[in-house]
Amino acid sequence: MKRLEDLVGMAAKKGRRTLVVAVAQDKDVLLAVKSATDAGLVNPVLVGNPEEIKEIAKEAGFDISTIEIIPATDNQQACNLAAGIARDRKNCILMKGMIPTGMLMKAVLDKGNGLMSGSLLSHIAFFESPYYHKIICITDAALNISPDLQEKAGIINNAVKALHRLGVPLPKVGILAAVETVNPKMEATTHAAMLVAMQKRNQIKGCVIDGPLALDNAVSAEAAHHKGIESEVAGDADILLVPEITSGNILYKSLIFLGGAITAAMIVGASVPVVLTSRSDSDKSKFFSIALAAAMA
């Protein structure tokens, strides 16, 4: 993929999905939902404070007179109600509204809501950057705090499956670290070396992995050449695995606020697609995130 706009066409071919928004009383959220509705991607269900939702929708020019609104007394109840609806109805997507990530994830992880599939949950974020030649996926910038080796393998598997669904048959995975050489004192580099070995021995399938790679080498063939790195992945990565959540979150927000990128993000591994973006993301990024979830569903 070259542009996130491509996701909209992929999603439209699959028909409308039910989009359940937990705590929908936010202008950027409702603008994104309006765009997805107008594009024929979703039929929304808005969960939260009905009066606030109606007022904000009016400000946004979004006619919600025919849209189902589910009242909730507080934000956590809204998350639980939204999770229950996503579980019980067919072809659903769950979306985070104006709430912290932890509040929605509490509802997703609650066994009573029935959204756990038994797989590791992880966050994937696709970026369209003016400085890169294709869409690139960063994982995990929002959910797994400090993953161990097996969890990193699971995070890679989730991202690879997502790329397969989007038409990339053999994604190139760069394992990020501060340096390109293995240093026993730097866990990110030793994990990278082991993940490369796991892929070569078919413990991780459907992709090509290289690492450790510093960010410049992962996304710039010229930088890799200057450092004498010969790699099928360097300069052409489809997926970047970050060492832990802090570096991932910084990279995510740096790309947007300093790098001019737009993003589409979601949680994978649950029984339904979960749209999960930063509360500071634009309505455009939230719209593309809905398109991503619909294309993946």
mmCIF file of C-alpha atoms in Angstrom:
data_model
loop_
_atom_site.group_PDB
_atom_site.id
_atom_site.type_symbol
_atom_site.label_atom_id
_atom_site.label_comp_id
_atom_site.label_asym_id
_atom_site.label_seq_id
_atom_site.Cartn_x
_atom_site.Cartn_y
_atom_site.Cartn_z
ATOM 1 C CA MET A 1 0.000 0.000 0.000
ATOM 2 C CA LYS A 2 1.137 3.513 -0.799
ATOM 3 C CA ARG A 3 -1.706 5.463 0.855
ATOM 4 C CA LEU A 4 -4.078 4.928 3.761
ATOM 5 C CA GLU A 5 -6.876 5.927 1.399
ATOM 6 C CA ASP A 6 -6.447 2.449 -0.135
ATOM 7 C CA LEU A 7 -7.952 1.018 3.071
ATOM 8 C CA VAL A 8 -11.252 2.739 2.331
ATOM 9 C CA GLY A 9 -11.644 0.915 -0.967
ATOM 10 C CA MET A 10 -10.737 -2.424 0.631
ATOM 11 C CA ALA A 11 -13.276 -1.887 3.401
ATOM 12 C CA ALA A 12 -16.042 -0.731 1.056
ATOM 13 C CA LYS A 13 -15.857 -4.023 -0.866
ATOM 14 C CA LYS A 14 -16.767 -5.913 2.322
ATOM 15 C CA GLY A 15 -20.010 -4.028 2.948
ATOM 16 C CA ARG A 16 -21.151 -2.154 6.021
ATOM 17 C CA ARG A 17 -20.134 -3.310 9.497
ATOM 18 C CA THR A 18 -21.708 -2.340 12.792
ATOM 19 C CA LEU A 19 -19.400 0.147 14.518
ATOM 20 C CA VAL A 20 -19.952 0.332 18.294
ATOM 21 C CA VAL A 21 -18.348 3.452 19.786
ATOM 22 C CA ALA A 22 -17.647 3.485 23.528
ATOM 23 C CA VAL A 23 -17.980 7.025 24.928
ATOM 24 C CA ALA A 24 -18.875 8.673 21.644
ATOM 25 C CA GLN A 25 -19.210 12.249 22.951
ATOM 26 C CA ASP A 26 -16.191 13.731 21.162
ATOM 27 C CA LYS A 27 -16.078 15.876 18.032
ATOM 28 C CA ASP A 28 -13.139 14.180 16.278
ATOM 29 C CA VAL A 29 -14.640 10.749 17.015
ATOM 30 C CA LEU A 30 -18.024 11.755 15.620
ATOM 31 C CA LEU A 31 -16.465 13.395 12.554
ATOM 32 C CA ALA A 32 -14.615 10.144 11.865
ATOM 33 C CA VAL A 33 -17.787 8.101 12.359
ATOM 34 C CA LYS A 34 -19.651 10.466 10.011
ATOM 35 C CA SER A 35 -16.976 10.026 7.324
ATOM 36 C CA ALA A 36 -17.077 6.236 7.680
ATOM 37 C CA THR A 37 -20.875 6.229 7.541
ATOM 38 C CA ASP A 38 -20.948 8.489 4.479
ATOM 39 C CA ALA A 39 -18.342 6.263 2.789
ATOM 40 C CA GLY A 40 -20.600 3.228 3.232
ATOM 41 C CA LEU A 41 -18.269 1.427 5.634
ATOM 42 C CA VAL A 42 -20.309 1.263 8.842
ATOM 43 C CA ASN A 43 -23.637 1.537 10.583
ATOM 44 C CA PRO A 44 -22.768 3.192 13.903
ATOM 45 C CA VAL A 45 -24.068 2.534 17.405
ATOM 46 C CA LEU A 46 -23.114 5.367 19.758
ATOM 47 C CA VAL A 47 -22.731 4.554 23.458
ATOM 48 C CA GLY A 48 -22.368 7.271 26.090
ATOM 49 C CA ASN A 49 -24.128 10.422 27.242
ATOM 50 C CA PRO A 50 -27.017 10.961 24.785
ATOM 51 C CA GLU A 51 -27.358 14.709 25.368
ATOM 52 C CA GLU A 52 -23.658 15.369 24.879
ATOM 53 C CA ILE A 53 -23.528 13.099 21.823
ATOM 54 C CA LYS A 54 -26.438 14.923 20.203
ATOM 55 C CA GLU A 55 -25.002 18.355 20.978
ATOM 56 C CA ILE A 56 -21.543 17.537 19.615
ATOM 57 C CA ALA A 57 -23.000 15.796 16.558
ATOM 58 C CA LYS A 58 -24.991 18.944 15.781
ATOM 59 C CA GLU A 59 -21.804 21.030 15.997
ATOM 60 C CA ALA A 60 -20.090 18.557 13.679
ATOM 61 C CA GLY A 61 -22.903 18.644 11.124
ATOM 62 C CA PHE A 62 -23.637 14.961 11.670
ATOM 63 C CA ASP A 63 -27.313 14.012 11.423
ATOM 64 C CA ILE A 64 -27.732 11.193 13.950
ATOM 65 C CA SER A 65 -31.538 11.214 14.034
ATOM 66 C CA THR A 66 -31.670 7.663 12.620
ATOM 67 C CA ILE A 67 -28.619 6.335 14.491
ATOM 68 C CA GLU A 68 -28.934 4.118 17.553
ATOM 69 C CA ILE A 69 -27.744 5.749 20.785
ATOM 70 C CA ILE A 70 -27.234 3.651 23.928
ATOM 71 C CA PRO A 71 -27.215 5.684 27.169
ATOM 72 C CA ALA A 72 -24.603 5.010 29.840
ATOM 73 C CA THR A 73 -24.331 6.495 33.318
ATOM 74 C CA ASP A 74 -20.515 6.644 33.286
ATOM 75 C CA ASN A 75 -17.592 5.913 30.991
ATOM 76 C CA GLN A 76 -16.790 2.451 32.322
ATOM 77 C CA GLN A 77 -20.397 1.371 31.920
ATOM 78 C CA ALA A 78 -20.280 2.727 28.365
ATOM 79 C CA CYS A 79 -17.230 0.554 27.648
ATOM 80 C CA ASN A 80 -18.891 -2.558 29.083
ATOM 81 C CA LEU A 81 -22.115 -1.923 27.180
ATOM 82 C CA ALA A 82 -20.200 -1.337 23.936
ATOM 83 C CA ALA A 83 -18.174 -4.518 24.444
ATOM 84 C CA GLY A 84 -21.369 -6.509 25.045
ATOM 85 C CA ILE A 85 -22.981 -5.181 21.888
ATOM 86 C CA ALA A 86 -19.855 -5.959 19.847
ATOM 87 C CA ARG A 87 -19.919 -9.503 21.234
ATOM 88 C CA ASP A 88 -23.612 -10.147 20.592
ATOM 89 C CA ARG A 89 -24.153 -8.640 17.145
ATOM 90 C CA LYS A 90 -22.721 -9.903 13.876
ATOM 91 C CA ASN A 91 -19.974 -8.165 11.897
ATOM 92 C CA CYS A 92 -19.088 -5.693 14.642
ATOM 93 C CA ILE A 93 -16.188 -3.348 15.199
ATOM 94 C CA LEU A 94 -15.544 -1.867 18.657
ATOM 95 C CA MET A 95 -14.123 1.671 18.822
ATOM 96 C CA LYS A 96 -12.540 3.683 21.606
ATOM 97 C CA GLY A 97 -14.066 7.130 22.088
ATOM 98 C CA MET A 98 -12.928 9.923 24.422
ATOM 99 C CA ILE A 99 -11.484 7.706 27.161
ATOM 100 C CA PRO A 100 -8.075 6.426 28.282
ATOM 101 C CA THR A 101 -6.952 3.220 26.587
ATOM 102 C CA GLY A 102 -6.964 1.312 29.873
ATOM 103 C CA MET A 103 -10.669 1.878 30.397
ATOM 104 C CA LEU A 104 -11.674 0.268 27.102
ATOM 105 C CA MET A 105 -9.124 -2.522 27.477
ATOM 106 C CA LYS A 106 -10.564 -3.367 30.903
ATOM 107 C CA ALA A 107 -13.864 -4.093 29.157
ATOM 108 C CA VAL A 108 -12.176 -6.043 26.337
ATOM 109 C CA LEU A 109 -10.190 -8.168 28.790
ATOM 110 C CA ASP A 110 -13.172 -8.832 31.065
ATOM 111 C CA LYS A 111 -13.986 -12.523 30.582
ATOM 112 C CA GLY A 112 -17.667 -11.756 31.107
ATOM 113 C CA ASN A 113 -17.722 -9.660 27.946
ATOM 114 C CA GLY A 114 -16.445 -12.584 25.875
ATOM 115 C CA LEU A 115 -14.113 -10.690 23.527
ATOM 116 C CA MET A 116 -10.926 -12.629 24.282
ATOM 117 C CA SER A 117 -9.978 -15.157 21.615
ATOM 118 C CA GLY A 118 -7.119 -16.793 23.491
ATOM 119 C CA SER A 119 -4.514 -14.945 21.423
ATOM 120 C CA LEU A 120 -2.086 -12.288 22.568
ATOM 121 C CA LEU A 121 -3.590 -8.829 22.090
ATOM 122 C CA SER A 122 -1.383 -6.217 20.467
ATOM 123 C CA HIS A 123 -1.577 -2.777 18.879
ATOM 124 C CA ILE A 124 -0.742 -2.108 15.246
ATOM 125 C CA ALA A 125 -0.425 1.358 13.746
ATOM 126 C CA PHE A 126 -0.068 1.991 10.014
ATOM 127 C CA PHE A 127 1.608 5.236 8.970
ATOM 128 C CA GLU A 128 1.538 7.178 5.741
ATOM 129 C CA SER A 129 4.632 9.377 5.888
ATOM 130 C CA PRO A 130 5.807 11.920 3.316
ATOM 131 C CA TYR A 131 9.319 10.566 3.944
ATOM 132 C CA TYR A 132 8.721 6.862 3.271
ATOM 133 C CA HIS A 133 7.845 5.130 0.038
ATOM 134 C CA LYS A 134 4.986 2.974 1.361
ATOM 135 C CA ILE A 135 2.702 2.396 4.317
ATOM 136 C CA ILE A 136 4.636 1.136 7.344
ATOM 137 C CA CYS A 137 3.319 -0.662 10.421
ATOM 138 C CA ILE A 138 4.639 0.010 13.937
ATOM 139 C CA THR A 139 3.949 -2.403 16.767
ATOM 140 C CA ASP A 140 3.381 -2.317 19.753
ATOM 141 C CA ALA A 141 3.082 1.329 20.726
ATOM 142 C CA ALA A 142 0.060 1.221 23.027
ATOM 143 C CA LEU A 143 -0.698 -2.077 24.741
ATOM 144 C CA ASN A 144 2.155 -4.420 25.713
ATOM 145 C CA ILE A 145 4.366 -2.526 28.140
ATOM 146 C CA SER A 146 7.609 -4.502 28.217
ATOM 147 C CA PRO A 147 7.153 -7.688 26.170
ATOM 148 C CA ASP A 148 9.430 -10.676 26.650
ATOM 149 C CA LEU A 149 10.803 -12.723 23.757
ATOM 150 C CA GLN A 150 7.748 -14.948 23.319
ATOM 151 C CA GLU A 151 5.413 -11.971 23.541
ATOM 152 C CA LYS A 152 7.442 -10.176 20.877
ATOM 153 C CA ALA A 153 7.086 -13.243 18.657
ATOM 154 C CA GLY A 154 3.316 -13.074 19.218
ATOM 155 C CA ILE A 155 3.264 -9.350 18.434
ATOM 156 C CA ILE A 156 5.116 -10.020 15.173
ATOM 157 C CA ASN A 157 2.697 -12.829 14.280
ATOM 158 C CA ASN A 158 -0.288 -10.525 14.832
ATOM 159 C CA ALA A 159 1.194 -7.816 12.620
ATOM 160 C CA VAL A 160 2.186 -10.292 9.906
ATOM 161 C CA LYS A 161 -1.351 -11.715 9.815
ATOM 162 C CA ALA A 162 -2.675 -8.166 9.441
ATOM 163 C CA LEU A 163 -0.354 -7.487 6.496
ATOM 164 C CA HIS A 164 -1.390 -10.777 4.889
ATOM 165 C CA ARG A 165 -5.047 -9.724 5.119
ATOM 166 C CA LEU A 166 -4.173 -6.439 3.472
ATOM 167 C CA GLY A 167 -2.463 -8.143 0.546
ATOM 168 C CA VAL A 168 1.222 -8.182 1.536
ATOM 169 C CA PRO A 169 2.242 -11.857 1.181
ATOM 170 C CA LEU A 170 5.728 -11.712 2.743
ATOM 171 C CA PRO A 171 6.135 -8.660 5.015
ATOM 172 C CA LYS A 172 9.609 -7.440 5.897
ATOM 173 C CA VAL A 173 10.010 -7.010 9.659
ATOM 174 C CA GLY A 174 12.675 -4.775 11.186
ATOM 175 C CA ILE A 175 13.467 -5.313 14.880
ATOM 176 C CA LEU A 176 14.374 -1.888 16.255
ATOM 177 C CA ALA A 177 17.136 -1.171 18.740
ATOM 178 C CA ALA A 178 19.605 1.645 19.411
ATOM 179 C CA VAL A 179 22.412 -0.110 17.529
ATOM 180 C CA GLU A 180 22.854 -2.630 14.715
ATOM 181 C CA THR A 181 25.094 -5.050 16.592
ATOM 182 C CA VAL A 182 24.233 -7.575 19.292
ATOM 183 C CA ASN A 183 25.189 -6.346 22.756
ATOM 184 C CA PRO A 184 24.438 -8.695 25.672
ATOM 185 C CA LYS A 185 23.840 -5.656 27.879
ATOM 186 C CA MET A 186 21.073 -4.401 25.568
ATOM 187 C CA GLU A 187 18.089 -6.742 25.685
ATOM 188 C CA ALA A 188 16.533 -5.291 22.530
ATOM 189 C CA THR A 189 19.537 -6.460 20.510
ATOM 190 C CA THR A 190 19.631 -9.981 21.949
ATOM 191 C CA HIS A 191 15.878 -10.344 21.447
ATOM 192 C CA ALA A 192 16.352 -9.190 17.843
ATOM 193 C CA ALA A 193 18.999 -11.830 17.171
ATOM 194 C CA MET A 194 16.790 -14.563 18.629
ATOM 195 C CA LEU A 195 13.746 -13.434 16.647
ATOM 196 C CA VAL A 196 15.799 -13.568 13.438
ATOM 197 C CA ALA A 197 16.855 -17.119 14.332
ATOM 198 C CA MET A 198 13.243 -18.072 15.113
ATOM 199 C CA GLN A 199 12.127 -16.885 11.691
ATOM 200 C CA LYS A 200 14.911 -18.778 9.938
ATOM 201 C CA ARG A 201 13.819 -21.942 11.741
ATOM 202 C CA ASN A 202 10.136 -21.433 10.867
ATOM 203 C CA GLN A 203 9.104 -20.658 14.452
ATOM 204 C CA ILE A 204 7.808 -17.359 13.036
ATOM 205 C CA LYS A 205 6.338 -17.791 9.564
ATOM 206 C CA GLY A 206 5.069 -15.728 6.664
ATOM 207 C CA CYS A 207 7.628 -12.930 6.866
ATOM 208 C CA VAL A 208 11.303 -11.967 6.615
ATOM 209 C CA ILE A 209 12.929 -10.633 9.803
ATOM 210 C CA ASP A 210 16.164 -8.723 10.347
ATOM 211 C CA GLY A 211 17.627 -7.018 13.361
ATOM 212 C CA PRO A 212 18.809 -5.446 15.434
ATOM 213 C CA LEU A 213 18.347 -2.384 13.251
ATOM 214 C CA ALA A 214 18.478 1.246 14.304
ATOM 215 C CA LEU A 215 15.579 3.251 12.917
ATOM 216 C CA ASP A 216 17.658 4.925 10.200
ATOM 217 C CA ASN A 217 18.796 1.575 8.796
ATOM 218 C CA ALA A 218 15.315 0.089 8.930
ATOM 219 C CA VAL A 219 13.796 2.828 6.762
ATOM 220 C CA SER A 220 16.740 4.109 4.703
ATOM 221 C CA ALA A 221 18.695 1.877 2.326
ATOM 222 C CA GLU A 222 21.272 4.663 1.996
ATOM 223 C CA ALA A 223 21.840 4.769 5.766
ATOM 224 C CA ALA A 224 22.185 0.987 5.847
ATOM 225 C CA HIS A 225 24.679 1.105 2.952
ATOM 226 C CA HIS A 226 26.826 3.702 4.742
ATOM 227 C CA LYS A 227 27.015 1.410 7.764
ATOM 228 C CA GLY A 228 27.837 -1.652 5.653
ATOM 229 C CA ILE A 229 24.560 -3.423 6.416
ATOM 230 C CA GLU A 230 23.428 -5.911 3.791
ATOM 231 C CA SER A 231 19.786 -6.757 4.425
ATOM 232 C CA GLU A 232 16.617 -7.541 2.533
ATOM 233 C CA VAL A 233 14.707 -5.601 5.187
ATOM 234 C CA ALA A 234 16.868 -2.492 5.642
ATOM 235 C CA GLY A 235 15.382 0.491 3.833
ATOM 236 C CA ASP A 236 12.249 -1.419 2.849
ATOM 237 C CA ALA A 237 10.611 -2.544 6.104
ATOM 238 C CA ASP A 238 6.865 -3.156 6.179
ATOM 239 C CA ILE A 239 6.719 -3.689 9.954
ATOM 240 C CA LEU A 240 8.826 -2.161 12.730
ATOM 241 C CA LEU A 241 8.834 -3.946 16.094
ATOM 242 C CA VAL A 242 9.657 -1.511 18.905
ATOM 243 C CA PRO A 243 11.479 -2.748 22.043
ATOM 244 C CA GLU A 244 8.815 -1.586 24.517
ATOM 245 C CA ILE A 245 5.874 0.780 24.878
ATOM 246 C CA THR A 246 7.798 3.958 25.761
ATOM 247 C CA SER A 247 9.927 4.000 22.622
ATOM 248 C CA GLY A 248 6.913 2.897 20.582
ATOM 249 C CA ASN A 249 4.703 5.663 21.907
ATOM 250 C CA ILE A 250 7.412 8.278 21.309
ATOM 251 C CA LEU A 251 7.961 7.034 17.746
ATOM 252 C CA TYR A 252 4.178 6.989 17.103
ATOM 253 C CA LYS A 253 3.677 10.575 18.222
ATOM 254 C CA SER A 254 6.913 11.861 16.686
ATOM 255 C CA LEU A 255 5.814 10.624 13.274
ATOM 256 C CA ILE A 256 2.516 12.488 13.606
ATOM 257 C CA PHE A 257 3.428 15.729 15.381
ATOM 258 C CA LEU A 258 6.922 16.268 13.970
ATOM 259 C CA GLY A 259 6.957 14.107 10.852
ATOM 260 C CA GLY A 260 3.653 15.036 9.240
ATOM 261 C CA ALA A 261 2.414 11.436 9.058
ATOM 262 C CA ILE A 262 -1.173 10.245 9.329
ATOM 263 C CA THR A 263 -2.047 6.960 10.962
ATOM 264 C CA ALA A 264 -4.592 4.169 11.229
ATOM 265 C CA ALA A 265 -4.480 2.042 14.368
ATOM 266 C CA MET A 266 -6.264 -0.850 16.023
ATOM 267 C CA ILE A 267 -5.958 -3.741 18.467
ATOM 268 C CA VAL A 268 -5.622 -7.222 16.966
ATOM 269 C CA GLY A 269 -6.041 -10.588 18.655
ATOM 270 C CA ALA A 270 -9.532 -10.061 20.110
ATOM 271 C CA SER A 271 -12.634 -11.770 18.731
ATOM 272 C CA VAL A 272 -13.675 -8.475 17.080
ATOM 273 C CA PRO A 273 -11.563 -5.679 15.556
ATOM 274 C CA VAL A 274 -10.929 -2.893 18.081
ATOM 275 C CA VAL A 275 -10.264 0.623 16.795
ATOM 276 C CA LEU A 276 -7.845 2.199 19.250
ATOM 277 C CA THR A 277 -6.197 5.522 18.500
ATOM 278 C CA SER A 278 -4.699 8.224 20.674
ATOM 279 C CA ARG A 279 -7.221 10.765 21.959
ATOM 280 C CA SER A 280 -5.030 13.433 20.322
ATOM 281 C CA ASP A 281 -5.213 11.812 16.869
ATOM 282 C CA SER A 282 -7.120 13.736 14.206
ATOM 283 C CA ASP A 283 -10.561 12.798 12.920
ATOM 284 C CA LYS A 284 -8.836 11.828 9.645
ATOM 285 C CA SER A 285 -6.636 9.287 11.432
ATOM 286 C CA LYS A 286 -9.635 7.986 13.344
ATOM 287 C CA PHE A 287 -11.523 7.595 10.050
ATOM 288 C CA PHE A 288 -8.667 5.635 8.493
ATOM 289 C CA SER A 289 -8.516 3.508 11.642
ATOM 290 C CA ILE A 290 -12.183 2.589 11.154
ATOM 291 C CA ALA A 291 -11.399 1.761 7.522
ATOM 292 C CA LEU A 292 -8.461 -0.405 8.643
ATOM 293 C CA ALA A 293 -10.655 -2.358 11.071
ATOM 294 C CA ALA A 294 -13.365 -2.782 8.438
ATOM 295 C CA ALA A 295 -10.819 -3.958 5.859
ATOM 296 C CA MET A 296 -9.408 -6.433 8.403
ATOM 297 C CA ALA A 297 -12.769 -7.739 9.611
#
